[in-house]
Amino acid sequence: MKLEIDSIRLTSELAKLATFSDAPAPAVTRVVFSEQDRHARAYCLGLYEEAGLQVREDAVGNVFARWVGAEPDLPAIGTGSHIDAIPHSGQYDGTVGVLGGLEAIRALQRSGMRPRRSIELMMFSAEEPTRFGIGCFGSRMLAGVLDGTTLRDKDGKSLEEWRTMAGFIGEFSTVALPVGYYAGFVELHIEQGPHLEKDGIPIGVVTAIAAPSSLRIFVEGEGGHAGAVLMPGRRDAFCAAAEIVLAVETAARSTGAIDTVGTVGVCDVFPGAVNGVPSRVRLEVDVRDIDAGRRDGVLSQIDKACQEVAVKRSVTVRTEVVNADLPTVCDARLVEIVTKAAEAQGLACQKMVSRAYHDTLFMSRITPATMIFIPCRAGVSHRPDEYATPEAIAAGTRVLAGSLAALAM
Ligand SMILES: [Zn+2]
């Protein structure tokens, strides 16, 4: 099968999508259900229509664009990714899987192929945790592992309110996909790590996805005037939180495994005044590992440290587990199909573990799944200088198209 990728068109569509942003170029900020997110969705829907795809949106804004196969009643083959972007990030994370997925379908259409199974392009609602504090709420709900009714942003506004404002309606209970909806799912994504570029390999096929977890830690002490409250009487919430931050680092390092990582990426200090003793702090903590047991060991070490700090500093510390997901092993048959598709295009392909998590982690709960990685410059992601070459994107798109064709026959 001859697969021609229109790289010029795909590059210009990625650039256009990047203009829907709350941050000035080259940075991209596009939080789910924001005005820019809604404009970006409308842009993609226009492209889907041009390609003759059947579009459906669910109650929380997951978008399905289907190229109907010759046997439309068979379980479909899924692909796709996300278009939301964390504040001040780049233009390739997620979008390559959505617009690359679209170009893969267009390339198959141009080749004259008619798939037996339908091929469906997904745009997941919010892979990033920016709005609701939990990543992948769209694919979690599709997989039936989250019901969405408890999701709130940091100001207490619910998913229900946000999605209604963004124009999505329907019962949350209708979002979960029925068993056997997909026969397979393949997500194209930039690596977000340095390995493919360093090794000069154009294609990575993902064999496992690391287990992510995140915590919110609330520390409460006692505020007061920075001049009037003397040091012996202090119950400074921020000083306590600082000890907890270092305890997270210590816990992650203590496993001795290169795959264990722990990060405190959010620290809100109240009241946030130079002359006020901090009375309350909220930390957000991210811990990951490819071994769920080892990861859970780190979580309990952090918990223990929190209790010790609370006693030592006479503050209260409350820990809330936002998520603690299992890792996934990707489907061996799909890994083989992607490897063969790369070989057929004359592209070297390397098996690898994804340390970042993706919607595929949750799609793998309901269908055989894997991911295709392409190199990105210096492994940089979630930054304005994130970059993948048009050639790298075209190569990934070609392998995706070949994989979809094999799966849909
Ligand atoms: Zn992503």
Coordinates of C-alpha atoms and ligand atoms in Angstrom, one line a residue:
M1 CA 0.0 0.0 0.0
K2 CA 1.3 3.4 -1.0
L3 CA 1.0 5.9 1.9
E4 CA 1.6 9.5 1.0
I5 CA 1.6 11.8 4.0
D6 CA 0.8 15.4 3.2
S7 CA 3.5 16.8 5.6
I8 CA 3.1 20.4 4.5
R9 CA -0.6 20.4 5.2
L10 CA -0.2 18.6 8.6
T11 CA 2.5 21.1 9.6
S12 CA 0.3 24.0 8.8
E13 CA -2.6 22.5 10.6
L14 CA -0.5 22.0 13.7
A15 CA 0.7 25.6 13.5
K16 CA -2.9 26.8 13.1
L17 CA -4.1 24.8 16.1
A18 CA -1.3 26.4 18.2
T19 CA -2.8 29.8 17.5
F20 CA -5.8 28.9 19.8
S21 CA -3.9 29.8 22.9
D22 CA -4.2 32.0 26.0
A23 CA -0.4 32.6 26.0
P24 CA 1.5 34.5 23.2
A25 CA 3.3 32.3 20.6
P26 CA 5.4 30.2 20.7
A27 CA 3.9 29.3 24.1
V28 CA 0.6 27.5 24.1
T29 CA -1.9 27.6 27.0
R30 CA -5.2 25.8 26.2
V31 CA -7.1 24.6 29.3
V32 CA -10.1 22.3 28.7
F33 CA -13.4 24.2 28.3
S34 CA -11.7 27.6 28.0
E35 CA -12.7 29.8 25.2
Q36 CA -9.6 28.9 23.3
D37 CA -10.2 25.2 23.8
R38 CA -13.7 25.7 22.3
H39 CA -12.3 27.5 19.3
A40 CA -9.6 24.8 18.8
R41 CA -12.3 22.1 19.0
A42 CA -14.3 23.9 16.4
Y43 CA -11.3 24.1 14.1
C44 CA -10.7 20.3 14.4
L45 CA -14.4 19.6 13.8
G46 CA -14.2 21.6 10.5
L47 CA -11.2 19.4 9.4
Y48 CA -13.1 16.2 10.3
E49 CA -16.1 17.3 8.3
E50 CA -13.9 18.0 5.3
A51 CA -12.5 14.5 5.6
G52 CA -16.0 13.1 5.5
L53 CA -15.8 11.7 9.1
Q54 CA -19.0 11.1 11.2
V55 CA -18.7 13.2 14.4
R56 CA -20.1 12.5 17.8
E57 CA -19.5 14.3 21.1
D58 CA -20.2 12.8 24.4
A59 CA -21.5 14.4 27.6
V60 CA -18.1 15.5 28.8
G61 CA -16.6 16.7 25.5
N62 CA -14.8 13.6 24.2
V63 CA -15.0 13.8 20.4
F64 CA -15.3 10.8 18.2
A65 CA -14.7 11.2 14.4
R66 CA -15.5 8.0 12.5
W67 CA -14.4 6.9 9.1
V68 CA -17.2 4.3 8.6
G69 CA -15.9 0.9 7.5
A70 CA -17.4 -1.6 5.1
E71 CA -18.7 -3.6 8.0
P72 CA -19.8 -0.8 10.4
D73 CA -21.2 -3.2 13.0
L74 CA -17.8 -4.6 13.8
P75 CA -15.9 -3.1 16.8
A76 CA -13.9 -0.1 15.5
I77 CA -10.2 0.7 15.6
G78 CA -9.4 3.7 17.6
T79 CA -6.7 6.3 17.5
G80 CA -6.3 9.9 18.7
S81 CA -5.0 11.9 21.6
H82 CA -5.7 15.3 23.3
I83 CA -5.5 19.0 22.3
D84 CA -5.5 20.6 25.8
A85 CA -2.2 22.1 26.8
I86 CA -0.9 23.0 30.2
P87 CA -0.1 26.7 30.8
H88 CA 2.9 27.9 28.8
S89 CA 3.6 24.6 27.0
G90 CA 4.3 23.8 23.4
Q91 CA 2.4 22.9 20.2
Y92 CA 3.1 19.1 19.8
D93 CA 2.0 17.3 23.0
G94 CA -1.3 15.6 22.1
T95 CA -2.0 17.5 19.0
V96 CA 0.4 15.3 16.9
G97 CA -1.9 12.3 17.8
V98 CA -5.1 14.2 16.9
L99 CA -4.0 15.9 13.6
G100 CA -1.5 13.1 12.8
G101 CA -4.4 10.7 13.3
L102 CA -6.5 12.7 11.0
E103 CA -3.8 12.8 8.3
A104 CA -3.3 9.0 8.7
I105 CA -7.0 8.6 7.9
R106 CA -6.7 11.0 5.0
A107 CA -3.7 9.1 3.7
L108 CA -5.6 5.8 3.8
Q109 CA -8.5 7.4 2.0
R110 CA -6.2 8.7 -0.7
S111 CA -4.6 5.3 -1.1
G112 CA -8.0 4.0 -2.2
M113 CA -8.3 1.7 0.8
R114 CA -11.7 0.9 2.2
P115 CA -11.3 -0.5 5.8
R116 CA -13.5 -3.4 6.9
R117 CA -13.7 -2.0 10.4
S118 CA -14.5 1.6 11.1
I119 CA -11.5 3.8 12.1
E120 CA -12.3 6.3 14.8
L121 CA -10.3 9.3 15.7
M122 CA -10.6 10.4 19.3
M123 CA -10.1 13.7 20.9
F124 CA -10.0 13.1 24.6
S125 CA -11.4 15.8 26.9
A126 CA -8.4 17.0 29.0
E127 CA -5.5 14.7 29.2
E128 CA -3.8 17.3 31.4
P129 CA -4.9 17.8 35.1
T130 CA -4.8 21.6 34.9
R131 CA -8.5 22.3 35.4
F132 CA -9.7 19.5 37.6
G133 CA -6.5 18.3 39.3
I134 CA -6.7 14.8 37.7
G135 CA -5.3 13.8 34.4
C136 CA -7.2 12.0 31.7
F137 CA -10.7 12.5 33.1
G138 CA -12.2 12.0 29.6
S139 CA -10.6 8.6 29.0
R140 CA -11.1 7.6 32.6
M141 CA -14.8 8.1 32.1
L142 CA -14.8 6.3 28.7
A143 CA -13.1 3.4 30.5
G144 CA -15.7 3.5 33.2
V145 CA -13.2 4.0 36.0
L146 CA -14.4 7.5 37.0
D147 CA -17.9 8.8 37.1
G148 CA -17.1 12.5 37.0
T149 CA -19.7 13.7 39.4
T150 CA -17.2 14.7 42.1
L151 CA -14.7 16.6 39.9
R152 CA -14.3 20.2 40.8
D153 CA -11.8 22.9 39.8
K154 CA -9.8 24.7 42.5
D155 CA -12.6 27.3 43.0
G156 CA -15.2 24.5 43.5
K157 CA -16.8 24.8 40.1
S158 CA -17.9 21.3 39.0
L159 CA -17.3 19.4 35.7
E160 CA -21.1 19.5 35.3
E161 CA -21.0 23.3 35.3
W162 CA -18.0 23.6 33.1
R163 CA -19.1 21.1 30.4
T164 CA -22.6 22.7 30.3
M165 CA -21.0 26.1 29.7
A166 CA -18.9 24.6 26.9
G167 CA -22.1 23.3 25.3
F168 CA -21.9 19.6 26.2
I169 CA -25.1 17.9 27.5
G170 CA -26.3 14.4 28.6
E171 CA -25.9 12.1 31.5
F172 CA -22.4 11.3 32.7
S173 CA -23.5 7.6 32.9
T174 CA -23.7 7.5 29.1
V175 CA -20.0 8.3 28.7
A176 CA -18.5 4.9 29.5
L177 CA -18.0 2.9 26.3
P178 CA -19.7 -0.5 26.0
V179 CA -17.6 -3.6 26.2
G180 CA -16.2 -4.5 22.8
Y181 CA -16.6 -1.0 21.3
Y182 CA -13.0 -1.0 20.1
A183 CA -11.0 -3.9 18.7
G184 CA -7.8 -2.0 19.2
F185 CA -6.4 1.5 20.0
V186 CA -3.1 3.1 18.9
E187 CA -2.1 6.6 20.1
L188 CA 0.6 8.6 18.2
H189 CA 2.6 10.9 20.6
I190 CA 5.9 12.8 20.9
E191 CA 8.2 10.9 23.2
Q192 CA 8.6 13.7 25.7
G193 CA 11.9 12.2 26.6
P194 CA 15.4 12.2 24.9
H195 CA 15.9 8.5 24.0
L196 CA 14.7 8.2 20.4
E197 CA 16.6 11.4 19.3
K198 CA 19.8 10.3 21.1
D199 CA 19.7 6.9 19.6
G200 CA 18.7 8.2 16.1
I201 CA 15.6 6.0 16.0
P202 CA 12.5 7.4 14.3
I203 CA 9.8 5.2 15.9
G204 CA 9.2 4.0 19.4
V205 CA 6.6 1.4 20.2
V206 CA 5.3 1.5 23.7
T207 CA 5.3 -1.8 25.6
A208 CA 4.3 -0.5 29.1
I209 CA 3.0 2.8 30.7
A210 CA 4.2 3.8 34.2
A211 CA 1.8 4.0 37.0
P212 CA 1.0 7.6 38.0
S213 CA -0.3 8.8 41.3
S214 CA -1.0 12.2 42.7
L215 CA -1.7 13.5 46.1
R216 CA -3.0 16.8 47.6
I217 CA -1.5 17.7 50.9
F218 CA -3.2 20.3 53.1
V219 CA -1.1 21.8 55.9
E220 CA -2.8 24.0 58.5
G221 CA -0.9 26.0 61.1
E222 CA -1.6 29.4 62.6
G223 CA -1.2 32.7 60.9
G224 CA -0.3 36.1 62.4
H225 CA 1.7 39.2 62.1
A226 CA 5.3 38.5 60.9
G227 CA 6.6 41.0 63.4
A228 CA 4.4 40.3 66.4
V229 CA 4.3 36.5 66.5
L230 CA 7.7 35.5 67.9
M231 CA 9.6 32.4 66.8
P232 CA 9.0 30.1 69.8
G233 CA 5.2 30.5 69.3
R234 CA 5.1 29.8 65.6
R235 CA 3.1 27.1 63.9
D236 CA 4.2 28.1 60.4
A237 CA 2.4 26.0 57.8
F238 CA 4.9 26.8 55.1
C239 CA 7.9 25.7 57.1
A240 CA 6.1 22.4 57.8
A241 CA 5.2 22.1 54.1
A242 CA 8.9 22.7 53.2
E243 CA 9.9 19.6 55.3
I244 CA 7.2 17.6 53.5
V245 CA 8.5 18.7 50.1
L246 CA 12.0 17.4 50.9
A247 CA 10.5 14.2 52.4
V248 CA 8.9 13.6 49.0
E249 CA 12.3 13.8 47.3
T250 CA 13.9 11.6 49.9
A251 CA 11.1 8.9 49.5
A252 CA 11.4 8.9 45.7
R253 CA 15.2 8.6 45.9
S254 CA 15.1 5.9 48.6
T255 CA 13.9 3.1 46.3
G256 CA 17.2 3.2 44.4
A257 CA 15.3 2.5 41.2
I258 CA 15.8 4.9 38.3
D259 CA 12.1 4.4 37.4
T260 CA 10.8 6.0 40.7
V261 CA 10.1 9.7 40.5
G262 CA 8.5 12.1 42.9
T263 CA 7.7 15.8 42.3
V264 CA 5.9 18.6 44.2
G265 CA 4.8 20.9 41.4
V266 CA 2.2 23.0 43.2
C267 CA 2.6 25.0 46.5
D268 CA -0.2 27.5 47.4
V269 CA 0.7 29.6 50.5
F270 CA -2.1 31.4 52.3
P271 CA -2.4 34.4 52.9
G272 CA 0.7 34.9 50.6
A273 CA 1.8 38.2 52.2
V274 CA 5.4 39.1 53.0
N275 CA 4.4 40.2 56.5
G276 CA 2.0 37.4 57.3
V277 CA 2.9 34.1 58.9
P278 CA 1.6 31.4 56.5
S279 CA -1.4 29.7 58.1
R280 CA -2.3 27.3 55.3
V281 CA -0.5 25.5 52.5
R282 CA -1.7 23.2 49.7
L283 CA 0.8 21.0 48.0
E284 CA 0.2 18.9 44.9
V285 CA 2.5 15.8 44.6
D286 CA 3.1 13.5 41.7
V287 CA 4.7 10.1 42.2
R288 CA 5.3 7.5 39.5
D289 CA 7.0 4.2 38.8
I290 CA 6.6 1.3 36.4
D291 CA 6.3 -0.9 39.5
A292 CA 3.0 -0.2 41.3
G293 CA 4.1 -1.8 44.6
R294 CA 7.3 0.2 44.8
R295 CA 5.3 3.4 43.9
D296 CA 2.9 2.6 46.7
G297 CA 5.8 2.2 49.1
V298 CA 6.9 5.7 48.3
L299 CA 3.3 7.0 48.9
S300 CA 3.2 5.4 52.4
Q301 CA 6.7 6.9 53.2
I302 CA 5.3 10.3 52.3
D303 CA 2.3 9.7 54.5
K304 CA 4.5 8.8 57.4
A305 CA 6.6 11.9 56.9
C306 CA 3.4 14.0 57.0
Q307 CA 2.4 12.6 60.3
E308 CA 5.8 13.2 61.8
V309 CA 6.0 16.8 60.6
A310 CA 2.5 17.4 62.0
V311 CA 3.5 16.2 65.5
K312 CA 6.9 18.0 65.4
R313 CA 5.5 21.3 64.3
S314 CA 2.0 21.2 65.9
V315 CA 0.2 21.6 62.6
T316 CA -2.4 19.5 61.0
V317 CA -1.6 17.7 57.8
R318 CA -4.3 16.1 55.7
T319 CA -3.5 14.0 52.7
E320 CA -5.9 13.3 49.8
V321 CA -5.1 10.7 47.1
V322 CA -6.3 12.2 43.8
N323 CA -5.4 9.1 41.9
A324 CA -3.1 6.0 42.3
D325 CA -3.4 4.1 39.0
L326 CA -2.0 0.8 38.0
P327 CA 0.6 0.6 35.3
T328 CA -0.3 -1.1 32.0
V329 CA 1.4 -3.6 29.8
C330 CA 0.6 -2.9 26.2
D331 CA -0.9 -5.6 24.0
A332 CA 1.8 -7.8 22.4
R333 CA -0.1 -8.3 19.2
L334 CA -0.5 -4.5 18.7
V335 CA 3.1 -3.9 19.5
E336 CA 4.0 -6.5 16.8
I337 CA 1.6 -4.8 14.3
V338 CA 3.2 -1.4 14.9
T339 CA 6.7 -2.9 14.6
K340 CA 5.8 -4.5 11.3
A341 CA 4.2 -1.3 10.0
A342 CA 7.4 0.6 10.8
E343 CA 9.5 -2.1 9.0
A344 CA 7.2 -1.9 6.0
Q345 CA 8.0 1.8 5.8
G346 CA 11.8 1.1 6.2
L347 CA 11.8 2.8 9.6
A348 CA 13.8 1.5 12.6
C349 CA 11.6 0.9 15.6
Q350 CA 12.5 0.5 19.3
K351 CA 10.4 -0.9 22.1
M352 CA 10.1 1.4 25.0
V353 CA 8.4 2.2 28.3
S354 CA 6.3 5.4 28.6
R355 CA 7.1 7.2 31.8
A356 CA 4.6 9.9 31.1
Y357 CA 1.1 8.6 31.2
H358 CA -1.4 9.1 28.5
D359 CA -5.1 8.4 27.6
T360 CA -3.9 5.1 26.3
L361 CA -3.3 4.0 29.9
F362 CA -7.1 4.1 30.4
M363 CA -8.1 2.9 26.9
S364 CA -6.0 -0.2 27.6
R365 CA -8.5 -1.1 30.4
I366 CA -11.2 -1.7 27.7
T367 CA -9.3 -2.6 24.5
P368 CA -5.9 -3.9 23.4
A369 CA -3.8 -0.8 23.1
T370 CA -0.3 0.6 22.4
M371 CA 1.4 3.9 21.5
I372 CA 3.7 5.1 18.7
F373 CA 6.4 7.5 19.9
I374 CA 8.3 9.9 17.7
P375 CA 11.5 11.9 18.7
C376 CA 11.2 15.4 20.0
R377 CA 14.1 17.9 20.2
A378 CA 16.2 17.2 23.3
G379 CA 13.3 15.4 24.8
V380 CA 11.8 18.7 25.8
S381 CA 8.0 18.9 26.4
H382 CA 5.5 21.0 28.3
R383 CA 7.6 24.0 27.3
P384 CA 7.2 26.6 24.5
D385 CA 10.4 25.3 22.8
E386 CA 8.9 21.8 22.5
Y387 CA 9.6 20.7 18.9
A388 CA 9.3 17.7 16.5
T389 CA 10.4 17.9 12.9
P390 CA 7.9 17.6 10.1
E391 CA 9.8 14.5 8.9
A392 CA 9.5 12.9 12.4
I393 CA 5.8 13.7 12.5
A394 CA 5.3 12.4 9.0
A395 CA 7.2 9.2 9.8
G396 CA 5.0 8.6 12.9
T397 CA 1.9 9.3 10.9
R398 CA 2.9 6.9 8.2
V399 CA 3.4 4.1 10.7
L400 CA 0.1 4.9 12.4
A401 CA -1.6 4.7 9.0
G402 CA 0.0 1.4 8.3
S403 CA -1.0 0.1 11.7
L404 CA -4.6 1.3 11.4
A405 CA -4.9 -0.3 8.0
A406 CA -3.6 -3.7 9.3
L407 CA -5.9 -3.5 12.3
A408 CA -9.0 -2.5 10.3
M409 CA -8.7 -5.2 7.6
Ligands
ZN1 ZN 0.1 14.4 25.9

